[in-house]
Short mmCIF file of C-alpha atoms and ligand atoms in Angstrom, two decimals:
data_model
loop_
_atom_site.label_atom_id
_atom_site.label_comp_id
_atom_site.label_asym_id
_atom_site.label_seq_id
_atom_site.Cartn_x
_atom_site.Cartn_y
_atom_site.Cartn_z
CA MET A 1 43.11 -82.75 -240.44
CA LEU A 2 42.54 -80.29 -243.25
CA HIS A 3 42.30 -77.49 -240.72
CA THR A 4 46.00 -77.92 -239.80
CA LEU A 5 47.20 -76.97 -243.29
CA THR A 6 48.75 -73.57 -244.06
CA ILE A 7 47.27 -71.32 -246.71
CA THR A 8 49.83 -72.37 -249.28
CA GLN A 9 49.30 -76.06 -248.63
CA ALA A 10 45.51 -75.73 -248.78
CA HIS A 11 45.73 -73.75 -252.03
CA GLU A 12 47.81 -76.50 -253.68
CA LYS A 13 45.35 -79.18 -252.68
CA LEU A 14 42.42 -77.07 -253.89
CA LYS A 15 44.08 -76.44 -257.25
CA LYS A 16 44.87 -80.13 -257.68
CA LYS A 17 41.25 -80.88 -256.79
CA GLU A 18 42.38 -83.13 -253.97
CA ILE A 19 39.96 -81.23 -251.73
CA SER A 20 36.91 -79.02 -252.24
CA ALA A 21 36.17 -75.59 -250.79
CA GLN A 22 33.24 -77.11 -248.93
CA GLU A 23 35.46 -79.73 -247.30
CA LEU A 24 37.86 -77.01 -246.22
CA VAL A 25 35.07 -74.90 -244.70
CA ARG A 26 33.51 -77.90 -242.99
CA ALA A 27 36.88 -78.85 -241.48
CA CYS A 28 37.19 -75.39 -239.90
CA ILE A 29 33.58 -75.41 -238.68
CA LYS A 30 34.10 -78.85 -237.06
CA ARG A 31 37.37 -77.76 -235.51
CA THR A 32 35.78 -74.58 -234.15
CA GLU A 33 32.89 -76.52 -232.63
CA GLU A 34 35.32 -78.93 -230.99
CA VAL A 35 37.75 -76.50 -229.40
CA ASP A 36 36.03 -73.14 -229.05
CA LYS A 37 33.96 -74.17 -225.99
CA SER A 38 37.19 -74.15 -224.04
CA LEU A 39 38.78 -71.12 -225.79
CA ASN A 40 35.95 -68.61 -226.45
CA ALA A 41 37.82 -67.15 -229.40
CA ILE A 42 34.75 -66.82 -231.72
CA VAL A 43 31.89 -64.47 -230.91
CA HIS A 44 29.78 -64.48 -234.14
CA ARG A 45 29.54 -67.38 -236.55
CA SER A 46 28.48 -67.11 -240.16
CA PHE A 47 28.91 -70.73 -241.01
CA ASP A 48 25.85 -71.26 -243.22
CA ARG A 49 26.85 -68.32 -245.36
CA ALA A 50 30.44 -69.69 -245.52
CA LEU A 51 29.15 -73.05 -246.74
CA GLU A 52 27.04 -71.35 -249.41
CA GLU A 53 30.03 -69.36 -250.65
CA ALA A 54 32.17 -72.55 -250.65
CA LYS A 55 29.53 -74.29 -252.74
CA LYS A 56 29.58 -71.42 -255.25
CA ILE A 57 33.38 -71.67 -255.52
CA ASP A 58 33.17 -75.43 -255.97
CA ASP A 59 30.62 -74.94 -258.79
CA GLN A 60 32.78 -72.34 -260.54
CA GLY A 61 36.24 -73.78 -259.75
CA VAL A 62 38.94 -72.37 -257.48
CA SER A 63 40.77 -69.34 -258.85
CA ASP A 64 44.56 -68.85 -259.03
CA HIS A 65 44.48 -66.42 -256.14
CA PRO A 66 46.13 -68.14 -253.15
CA LEU A 67 43.26 -67.06 -250.91
CA SER A 68 40.52 -68.48 -253.14
CA ALA A 69 38.28 -70.66 -250.89
CA ILE A 70 40.46 -70.08 -247.80
CA PRO A 71 38.34 -69.77 -244.67
CA TYR A 72 39.18 -67.03 -242.16
CA PHE A 73 37.83 -65.04 -239.18
CA ALA A 74 37.84 -61.26 -238.65
CA LYS A 75 38.16 -59.39 -235.36
CA ASP A 76 34.76 -58.17 -234.18
CA VAL A 77 35.53 -54.60 -235.27
CA TYR A 78 35.61 -55.33 -239.00
CA CYS A 79 32.32 -54.37 -240.58
CA GLU A 80 31.08 -57.06 -242.90
CA GLU A 81 27.84 -56.72 -244.72
CA GLY A 82 25.19 -58.81 -243.07
CA VAL A 83 27.37 -60.21 -240.25
CA ALA A 84 27.01 -59.06 -236.67
CA THR A 85 29.82 -56.70 -235.65
CA THR A 86 29.75 -55.50 -232.02
CA ALA A 87 33.32 -54.54 -230.95
CA CYS A 88 32.56 -56.94 -228.06
CA SER A 89 30.69 -54.09 -226.34
CA ASN A 90 27.27 -54.11 -224.72
CA ILE A 91 26.58 -50.84 -226.49
CA LEU A 92 26.36 -52.69 -229.83
CA ARG A 93 25.55 -56.17 -228.59
CA GLU A 94 21.95 -55.60 -227.52
CA LYS A 95 20.59 -55.40 -230.99
CA ASN A 96 23.59 -57.08 -232.59
CA TYR A 97 24.61 -54.30 -234.91
CA ILE A 98 24.63 -55.67 -238.45
CA PRO A 99 26.59 -53.48 -240.84
CA PRO A 100 25.06 -52.75 -244.25
CA PHE A 101 28.51 -52.51 -245.82
CA ASP A 102 31.93 -54.17 -245.96
CA SER A 103 35.24 -52.81 -244.68
CA THR A 104 37.77 -52.34 -247.49
CA THR A 105 39.75 -55.27 -246.14
CA THR A 106 36.91 -57.78 -246.02
CA LYS A 107 35.85 -56.52 -249.45
CA ARG A 108 39.31 -57.15 -250.90
CA LEU A 109 39.35 -60.61 -249.29
CA LYS A 110 35.92 -61.38 -250.74
CA ALA A 111 37.17 -60.32 -254.19
CA ALA A 112 40.10 -62.76 -253.73
CA GLY A 113 37.63 -65.55 -252.91
CA ALA A 114 38.48 -65.91 -249.22
CA ILE A 115 35.56 -67.19 -247.11
CA SER A 116 34.61 -65.44 -243.88
CA LEU A 117 33.59 -67.71 -241.02
CA GLY A 118 32.65 -64.99 -238.58
CA LYS A 119 34.09 -62.75 -235.84
CA THR A 120 36.69 -63.17 -233.16
CA ASN A 121 36.75 -61.92 -229.58
CA THR A 122 38.47 -58.67 -228.67
CA ASP A 123 38.75 -56.37 -225.70
CA GLU A 124 35.85 -53.86 -225.81
CA PHE A 125 36.51 -51.55 -228.75
CA THR A 126 40.04 -53.03 -228.72
CA MET A 127 40.95 -51.41 -225.37
CA GLY A 128 43.02 -53.91 -223.47
CA ALA A 129 45.79 -56.50 -223.55
CA SER A 130 43.92 -59.69 -222.61
CA THR A 131 40.31 -59.74 -224.01
CA GLU A 132 39.14 -59.50 -220.39
CA THR A 133 37.24 -56.28 -221.20
CA SER A 134 35.10 -58.10 -223.84
CA CYS A 135 31.38 -58.28 -223.05
CA TYR A 136 31.58 -61.95 -224.11
CA GLY A 137 34.22 -62.87 -221.53
CA VAL A 138 37.89 -63.73 -221.86
CA THR A 139 39.53 -65.80 -224.63
CA LYS A 140 41.73 -68.58 -223.19
CA ASN A 141 45.20 -69.29 -224.36
CA PRO A 142 45.26 -72.54 -226.35
CA TRP A 143 48.63 -73.50 -224.79
CA ASP A 144 47.28 -73.15 -221.24
CA THR A 145 43.62 -72.34 -220.69
CA SER A 146 44.26 -70.79 -217.25
CA ARG A 147 46.12 -67.99 -219.11
CA VAL A 148 45.04 -65.21 -221.40
CA ALA A 149 45.53 -65.33 -225.18
CA GLY A 150 46.65 -61.67 -225.06
CA GLY A 151 44.75 -58.74 -226.48
CA SER A 152 43.08 -57.00 -227.81
CA SER A 153 43.18 -59.42 -230.78
CA GLY A 154 43.22 -62.43 -228.44
CA GLY A 155 40.36 -64.13 -230.26
CA SER A 156 42.13 -63.87 -233.63
CA ALA A 157 45.45 -65.22 -232.27
CA ALA A 158 43.83 -68.11 -230.38
CA ALA A 159 41.62 -69.04 -233.35
CA VAL A 160 44.69 -69.28 -235.62
CA ALA A 161 46.81 -71.08 -233.00
CA ALA A 162 44.00 -73.61 -232.55
CA ASP A 163 43.56 -74.04 -236.35
CA GLU A 164 39.93 -72.82 -236.28
CA GLY A 165 40.57 -70.67 -239.37
CA PHE A 166 43.52 -70.41 -241.75
CA PHE A 167 44.15 -66.80 -240.77
CA ALA A 168 42.43 -64.01 -238.89
CA LEU A 169 42.17 -60.28 -239.38
CA ALA A 170 43.22 -58.19 -236.37
CA THR A 171 44.07 -54.59 -235.48
CA ASP A 172 47.10 -53.09 -233.75
CA THR A 173 46.79 -49.73 -232.12
CA GLY A 174 49.24 -50.32 -229.28
CA GLY A 175 50.38 -53.88 -229.81
CA SER A 176 47.14 -55.74 -230.24
CA ILE A 177 48.38 -57.92 -233.13
CA ARG A 178 51.92 -58.55 -231.94
CA GLN A 179 51.25 -59.31 -228.26
CA PRO A 180 48.50 -61.90 -228.74
CA ALA A 181 50.39 -63.49 -231.69
CA GLY A 182 53.39 -63.77 -229.37
CA TYR A 183 51.36 -65.23 -226.51
CA CYS A 184 49.75 -67.80 -228.80
CA GLY A 185 52.84 -68.79 -230.83
CA VAL A 186 51.59 -67.56 -234.23
CA ALA A 187 52.76 -64.89 -236.67
CA GLY A 188 51.26 -61.37 -236.79
CA ILE A 189 52.20 -58.11 -238.53
CA ARG A 190 51.42 -54.52 -237.68
CA THR A 191 51.75 -52.51 -240.88
CA THR A 192 53.11 -49.04 -241.51
CA TYR A 193 50.42 -46.47 -240.67
CA GLY A 194 48.70 -45.93 -244.01
CA ARG A 195 49.72 -49.23 -245.63
CA THR A 196 46.31 -50.82 -244.97
CA SER A 197 42.91 -49.18 -245.08
CA ARG A 198 40.99 -48.49 -241.89
CA TYR A 199 37.72 -47.95 -243.75
CA GLY A 200 34.92 -49.93 -242.14
CA VAL A 201 36.90 -50.96 -239.09
CA MET A 202 35.57 -49.48 -235.85
CA SER A 203 38.10 -46.98 -234.65
CA MET A 204 39.72 -46.74 -231.30
CA ALA A 205 42.52 -44.17 -231.87
CA SER A 206 42.53 -43.05 -235.49
CA SER A 207 46.11 -41.81 -235.71
CA LEU A 208 47.41 -45.11 -234.22
CA ASP A 209 45.05 -47.84 -235.46
CA THR A 210 46.43 -50.22 -238.08
CA ILE A 211 44.93 -53.23 -239.85
CA GLY A 212 46.83 -56.49 -240.24
CA PRO A 213 46.62 -60.30 -240.28
CA ILE A 214 47.55 -63.04 -237.83
CA CYS A 215 48.64 -66.22 -239.62
CA LYS A 216 50.23 -69.65 -239.00
CA ASN A 217 53.52 -68.63 -240.58
CA VAL A 218 55.32 -65.77 -242.33
CA GLU A 219 54.61 -66.90 -245.94
CA ASP A 220 50.92 -66.78 -245.14
CA LEU A 221 51.32 -63.30 -243.69
CA ALA A 222 52.91 -62.22 -246.97
CA ILE A 223 49.99 -63.66 -248.96
CA VAL A 224 47.30 -61.96 -246.89
CA LEU A 225 49.13 -58.65 -246.65
CA GLU A 226 49.66 -58.50 -250.42
CA THR A 227 45.92 -58.95 -250.86
CA ILE A 228 44.68 -56.38 -248.38
CA ALA A 229 47.33 -53.62 -248.52
CA GLY A 230 47.41 -50.52 -250.68
CA LYS A 231 45.81 -47.15 -251.33
CA ASP A 232 42.12 -46.89 -250.69
CA PRO A 233 40.10 -43.88 -251.83
CA MET A 234 37.80 -44.51 -248.82
CA ASP A 235 40.68 -43.88 -246.33
CA GLY A 236 42.56 -40.67 -247.01
CA THR A 237 45.37 -41.72 -244.70
CA THR A 238 46.43 -44.62 -246.92
CA GLY A 239 49.62 -43.95 -248.88
CA ASP A 240 50.35 -44.13 -252.62
CA GLU A 241 53.39 -46.31 -251.98
CA PRO A 242 53.09 -49.32 -254.29
CA VAL A 243 52.54 -52.73 -252.55
CA PRO A 244 55.45 -55.04 -253.31
CA ASN A 245 55.04 -58.69 -254.08
CA TYR A 246 56.01 -59.73 -250.57
CA ARG A 247 56.23 -63.44 -251.35
CA SER A 248 58.95 -62.79 -253.93
CA MET A 249 60.96 -61.08 -251.20
CA LEU A 250 61.09 -64.19 -248.98
CA THR A 251 64.48 -65.91 -249.12
CA LYS A 252 66.21 -68.39 -246.89
CA ASP A 253 69.20 -66.25 -246.05
CA VAL A 254 69.67 -62.74 -244.82
CA LYS A 255 73.22 -62.10 -246.08
CA GLY A 256 74.32 -58.56 -245.44
CA LEU A 257 71.23 -57.59 -243.46
CA LYS A 258 72.10 -55.25 -240.60
CA ILE A 259 70.08 -55.91 -237.48
CA GLY A 260 70.03 -53.54 -234.51
CA ILE A 261 69.49 -54.67 -230.89
CA PRO A 262 68.18 -51.69 -228.88
CA LYS A 263 69.61 -51.77 -225.38
CA GLU A 264 66.46 -50.14 -223.97
CA TYR A 265 64.43 -53.21 -224.90
CA PHE A 266 66.38 -55.56 -222.67
CA ILE A 267 65.39 -54.27 -219.27
CA ASP A 268 66.07 -55.27 -215.66
CA GLY A 269 63.54 -57.70 -214.33
CA MET A 270 62.49 -59.11 -217.69
CA ASN A 271 61.83 -62.84 -217.75
CA ALA A 272 65.12 -64.67 -218.26
CA GLU A 273 63.62 -67.25 -220.58
CA VAL A 274 62.17 -64.53 -222.82
CA GLU A 275 65.50 -62.77 -222.96
CA GLY A 276 67.32 -66.12 -223.62
CA ALA A 277 65.01 -67.08 -226.46
CA VAL A 278 65.23 -63.70 -228.15
CA ARG A 279 69.00 -63.57 -227.92
CA GLU A 280 69.12 -67.06 -229.29
CA ALA A 281 66.98 -65.95 -232.22
CA ALA A 282 69.46 -63.15 -232.89
CA LYS A 283 72.22 -65.79 -233.11
CA VAL A 284 70.16 -67.81 -235.59
CA LEU A 285 69.80 -64.72 -237.82
CA GLN A 286 73.53 -64.07 -237.51
CA SER A 287 74.28 -67.63 -238.63
CA LEU A 288 72.11 -66.90 -241.71
CA GLY A 289 74.32 -63.97 -242.73
CA ALA A 290 72.91 -60.99 -240.77
CA THR A 291 75.18 -58.73 -238.78
CA MET A 292 74.18 -57.58 -235.31
CA GLN A 293 74.91 -54.32 -233.59
CA GLU A 294 73.73 -52.71 -230.39
CA ILE A 295 71.77 -49.54 -230.92
CA SER A 296 70.00 -47.04 -228.73
CA LEU A 297 66.44 -45.71 -228.90
CA PRO A 298 66.84 -43.19 -226.07
CA HIS A 299 63.19 -42.09 -225.75
CA THR A 300 61.84 -45.67 -225.43
CA LYS A 301 60.74 -45.15 -221.79
CA TYR A 302 58.33 -42.41 -222.84
CA ALA A 303 56.53 -44.47 -225.48
CA THR A 304 53.95 -46.17 -223.22
CA PRO A 305 53.18 -43.04 -221.13
CA CYS A 306 52.76 -41.09 -224.39
CA TYR A 307 50.51 -43.77 -225.85
CA TYR A 308 48.26 -43.68 -222.79
CA VAL A 309 47.79 -39.92 -223.16
CA LEU A 310 47.22 -39.87 -226.92
CA CYS A 311 45.17 -43.02 -227.22
CA PRO A 312 42.51 -41.97 -224.64
CA CYS A 313 42.29 -38.52 -226.24
CA GLU A 314 41.36 -40.08 -229.55
CA VAL A 315 39.11 -42.62 -227.81
CA SER A 316 37.15 -39.83 -226.14
CA SER A 317 36.40 -38.40 -229.55
CA ASN A 318 35.74 -41.68 -231.40
CA MET A 319 33.40 -43.02 -228.76
CA ALA A 320 31.17 -39.95 -229.01
CA ARG A 321 29.19 -41.50 -231.90
CA TYR A 322 27.78 -44.28 -229.66
CA ASP A 323 24.93 -42.28 -228.27
CA GLY A 324 22.12 -44.81 -228.67
CA VAL A 325 20.29 -42.66 -231.23
CA ARG A 326 21.22 -44.31 -234.54
CA TYR A 327 22.14 -47.80 -233.43
CA GLY A 328 23.03 -49.94 -230.47
CA HIS A 329 21.80 -49.95 -226.87
CA THR A 330 18.73 -47.94 -225.96
CA VAL A 331 16.91 -47.15 -222.70
CA LYS A 332 13.22 -46.71 -221.92
CA ASP A 333 11.44 -43.59 -220.68
CA PRO A 334 14.32 -41.16 -220.51
CA ALA A 335 13.50 -37.92 -218.59
CA ASP A 336 15.15 -35.87 -221.38
CA LEU A 337 17.91 -36.09 -224.02
CA LEU A 338 20.78 -35.78 -221.52
CA ASP A 339 19.31 -38.47 -219.31
CA TYR A 340 19.03 -40.64 -222.43
CA TYR A 341 22.70 -40.19 -223.38
CA VAL A 342 23.90 -40.64 -219.81
CA ARG A 343 21.99 -43.88 -219.29
CA VAL A 344 22.81 -45.36 -222.73
CA ARG A 345 26.51 -44.74 -222.29
CA SER A 346 26.62 -45.64 -218.57
CA GLU A 347 24.94 -48.97 -219.23
CA GLY A 348 26.49 -49.66 -222.64
CA PHE A 349 30.24 -49.07 -222.02
CA GLY A 350 32.42 -51.09 -219.69
CA PRO A 351 34.89 -49.67 -217.15
CA GLU A 352 37.96 -49.54 -219.42
CA VAL A 353 36.13 -47.59 -222.11
CA LYS A 354 34.76 -45.15 -219.52
CA ARG A 355 38.19 -44.74 -217.96
CA ARG A 356 39.71 -43.78 -221.33
CA ILE A 357 36.85 -41.44 -222.22
CA MET A 358 37.40 -39.62 -218.90
CA ILE A 359 41.19 -39.49 -219.20
CA GLY A 360 41.02 -38.29 -222.81
CA THR A 361 38.38 -35.67 -222.09
CA TYR A 362 40.49 -34.38 -219.24
CA ALA A 363 43.69 -34.28 -221.25
CA LEU A 364 42.02 -32.46 -224.12
CA SER A 365 40.23 -29.91 -221.95
CA ALA A 366 41.28 -26.24 -222.36
CA GLY A 367 43.31 -26.03 -219.17
CA TYR A 368 45.26 -29.27 -219.71
CA PHE A 369 45.66 -29.51 -223.47
CA ASP A 370 49.15 -27.99 -223.54
CA ALA A 371 50.36 -29.94 -220.53
CA TYR A 372 49.23 -33.39 -221.73
CA TYR A 373 48.10 -33.67 -225.31
CA ARG A 374 50.50 -31.20 -226.95
CA GLN A 375 53.37 -32.37 -224.76
CA ALA A 376 52.70 -36.04 -225.70
CA GLN A 377 52.64 -35.14 -229.41
CA LYS A 378 56.02 -33.46 -229.06
CA VAL A 379 57.48 -36.52 -227.33
CA ARG A 380 55.93 -38.65 -230.04
CA THR A 381 58.09 -36.75 -232.57
CA LEU A 382 61.21 -37.47 -230.50
CA ILE A 383 60.37 -41.19 -230.44
CA LYS A 384 59.85 -41.15 -234.21
CA GLN A 385 63.23 -39.42 -234.65
CA ASP A 386 64.94 -42.19 -232.59
CA PHE A 387 63.76 -44.70 -235.17
CA THR A 388 64.57 -42.58 -238.18
CA GLU A 389 68.13 -42.16 -236.82
CA ALA A 390 68.42 -45.93 -236.02
CA PHE A 391 67.35 -46.86 -239.58
CA THR A 392 70.19 -44.93 -241.02
CA LYS A 393 72.49 -47.54 -239.41
CA VAL A 394 70.46 -50.79 -239.53
CA ASP A 395 67.84 -52.44 -241.74
CA VAL A 396 65.83 -54.19 -239.04
CA ILE A 397 65.51 -53.85 -235.25
CA LEU A 398 65.06 -56.92 -233.07
CA SER A 399 63.48 -57.19 -229.62
CA PRO A 400 61.13 -59.27 -227.50
CA VAL A 401 57.38 -58.78 -228.01
CA SER A 402 56.49 -58.88 -224.30
CA PRO A 403 58.60 -58.97 -221.14
CA THR A 404 56.91 -62.24 -219.99
CA PRO A 405 54.97 -65.12 -221.53
CA ALA A 406 51.10 -65.05 -221.28
CA PHE A 407 49.87 -64.14 -217.83
CA LYS A 408 47.09 -65.84 -215.85
CA VAL A 409 43.48 -64.83 -216.39
CA GLY A 410 42.65 -62.22 -213.74
CA ALA A 411 46.30 -61.41 -212.94
CA HIS A 412 45.91 -57.68 -213.72
CA GLU A 413 42.21 -57.53 -212.80
CA ASN A 414 42.32 -54.56 -210.49
CA ASP A 415 45.41 -52.94 -211.81
CA PRO A 416 44.94 -51.01 -215.09
CA ILE A 417 48.51 -49.69 -214.99
CA ALA A 418 49.97 -53.25 -214.87
CA MET A 419 47.82 -53.99 -217.88
CA TYR A 420 49.06 -50.90 -219.70
CA LEU A 421 52.66 -51.93 -219.02
CA GLU A 422 52.07 -55.05 -221.04
CA ASP A 423 52.75 -52.79 -224.07
CA VAL A 424 56.22 -51.57 -223.02
CA PHE A 425 57.96 -52.98 -226.13
CA LEU A 426 55.01 -52.29 -228.48
CA ASP A 427 54.22 -48.59 -228.26
CA GLY A 428 57.41 -47.01 -229.72
CA GLN A 429 56.67 -48.44 -233.17
CA VAL A 430 53.09 -47.11 -232.88
CA MET A 431 54.37 -43.60 -232.05
CA ALA A 432 56.67 -43.80 -235.08
CA GLY A 433 54.07 -45.34 -237.41
CA ILE A 434 56.49 -48.10 -238.53
CA PRO A 435 55.79 -51.79 -239.27
CA ALA A 436 56.65 -54.56 -236.80
CA LEU A 437 55.88 -58.22 -236.67
CA SER A 438 55.86 -61.08 -234.15
CA VAL A 439 56.95 -64.67 -234.73
CA ASN A 440 57.38 -67.53 -232.30
CA CYS A 441 60.98 -67.99 -231.11
CA GLY A 442 60.60 -70.74 -228.53
CA PHE A 443 58.83 -71.82 -225.40
CA SER A 444 59.16 -71.10 -221.74
CA LYS A 445 59.32 -74.38 -219.89
CA SER A 446 59.44 -73.29 -216.31
CA VAL A 447 56.20 -71.29 -216.44
CA THR A 448 54.04 -74.32 -217.00
CA PRO A 449 55.93 -77.44 -215.90
CA SER A 450 52.75 -79.46 -216.48
CA SER A 451 52.46 -78.45 -220.10
CA VAL A 452 54.66 -80.35 -222.57
CA GLU A 453 55.67 -77.42 -224.74
CA GLY A 454 55.38 -74.62 -222.19
CA LEU A 455 54.28 -71.15 -223.31
CA PRO A 456 55.25 -69.51 -226.61
CA ILE A 457 57.70 -66.55 -226.65
CA GLY A 458 57.42 -63.86 -229.32
CA LEU A 459 60.25 -62.30 -231.28
CA GLN A 460 59.65 -58.79 -232.58
CA LEU A 461 61.21 -57.49 -235.81
CA MET A 462 60.73 -53.80 -236.69
CA GLY A 463 61.35 -52.12 -240.02
CA PRO A 464 61.44 -48.58 -241.43
CA GLN A 465 58.32 -46.89 -242.83
CA TRP A 466 56.89 -49.00 -245.73
CA GLY A 467 59.51 -51.67 -244.82
CA GLU A 468 57.14 -54.65 -244.35
CA GLY A 469 59.13 -56.53 -246.99
CA VAL A 470 62.43 -56.50 -245.12
CA ILE A 471 60.96 -57.68 -241.84
CA LEU A 472 58.96 -60.41 -243.56
CA ARG A 473 62.13 -61.55 -245.30
CA ALA A 474 64.11 -61.69 -241.99
CA ALA A 475 61.24 -63.49 -240.22
CA TYR A 476 60.87 -65.97 -243.10
CA ALA A 477 64.55 -66.84 -243.06
CA TYR A 478 64.35 -67.32 -239.27
CA GLU A 479 61.35 -69.60 -239.61
CA GLN A 480 63.04 -71.70 -242.30
CA ALA A 481 65.95 -72.27 -239.91
CA THR A 482 63.84 -73.16 -236.86
CA VAL A 483 60.94 -75.42 -235.90
CA TRP A 484 58.97 -73.17 -233.58
CA HIS A 485 56.31 -72.09 -236.11
CA THR A 486 55.37 -75.76 -236.73
CA LYS A 487 54.39 -76.37 -233.09
CA ARG A 488 50.69 -76.52 -232.23
CA PRO A 489 49.02 -76.69 -228.86
CA ALA A 490 47.25 -79.84 -227.66
CA ILE A 491 43.90 -78.39 -226.65
CA ALA A 492 42.05 -80.14 -223.90
N1 LIG B 501 47.05 -52.80 -224.88
C1 LIG B 501 46.79 -51.69 -225.72
C2 LIG B 501 45.63 -50.88 -225.26
O1 LIG B 501 45.02 -51.32 -224.34
C3 LIG B 501 46.62 -52.19 -227.12
C4 LIG B 501 45.32 -52.03 -227.78
C5 LIG B 501 45.34 -52.21 -229.24
O2 LIG B 501 46.40 -52.29 -229.89
N2 LIG B 501 44.15 -52.24 -229.82
O3 LIG B 501 45.35 -49.85 -225.74
#
């Protein structure tokens, strides 16, 4: 049962030599082989390499770094030298693109001694909220395999919830860490834009993409974040802001912490169990010394529409590099260069990627730029101002992660707008560039009467720019006072 340990517990056992790095890696491999047939969370495995690295660590001895010898997975957009990385897209899958370099994040983890086990499933180039746009098929929710694990980092969230790895790297452009973490009952943090390096991570929308971990609990989030965060000369958008020792900020109480409850995040028609669990979580934090006050973020309703203008604009630019010339999918006997591009991209990209390229190209075109792109950027500023204003009154803002628990596979199949609305509580923070995390705050019983524990419900905590510490502190105190984070799914 070594795979069920948390990072801190595994580190202690490694240091005391009660277990070896190889045993830890083997436990994760065995677990993955047992459960992943029914989940489809993992798309590329580098198990032999992981075992070799574990042997090296056993020979040299485990270091004091808490991630030394800890096995993890990375979302299939993190370049890792020598390991297939395909963004779950046919355009890179055909020849299994193998990067010749490491992303800054996987490099920092390597330096800490963490052991990569391979890649997790994602929506194609991270576009989606369910992993249903992945060329490898959907990842199933470990709590109920008829439901999605969320997206786009559904593979990372499911892998952690099912104890396949101790943590998983993910990305959050418009909610892709928080929503799947919420749907799978694990902890995930979106960082301040610029807190973590995007170097070597395949881009979707460069002004919105952020890098962060999904873990079994908040203490583990703090450990991984401390290791990967901070200025990177390879990514000019990373900030100079020093990275605090997040673990030292974790305390069991939140005395004096001011928490805001935004009225716009408790909307008509939201699932009653979700609302109940989130309001209950607010009471728990209050009992631990926090004060609650209602606040308003008046431009909230524009966040998702704004996101779905700006994100496709950046997508249309970022996807231009996949032309089949340097890497990826190719076609035979093209009539000319244009025919080559058209066929490579028509065959290589799936419908959601094509939809965004078309929307983005349209919104950026000369006649529409002012009406869509510039307008959306102006509204983005208003949304950011809402948060700046709110954080003069409160330290943390609390809300649900999603309006409902995980939906059924195929539920939004022919309705892209319904899929986009999955992000309603997740895009405001993106527009503002602020950090936000998701932790489990209970289970919905009525959704799956047949399942013992029901489906997990996510609690979202948002902080001011560079305020990862304060939200980790509030989430840690909440976890210490509740049992939800200790629950694990019984996977069939
Ligand atoms: N659901 C959002 C989208 O489809 C989130 C994607 C993300 O954060 N990568 O764009």
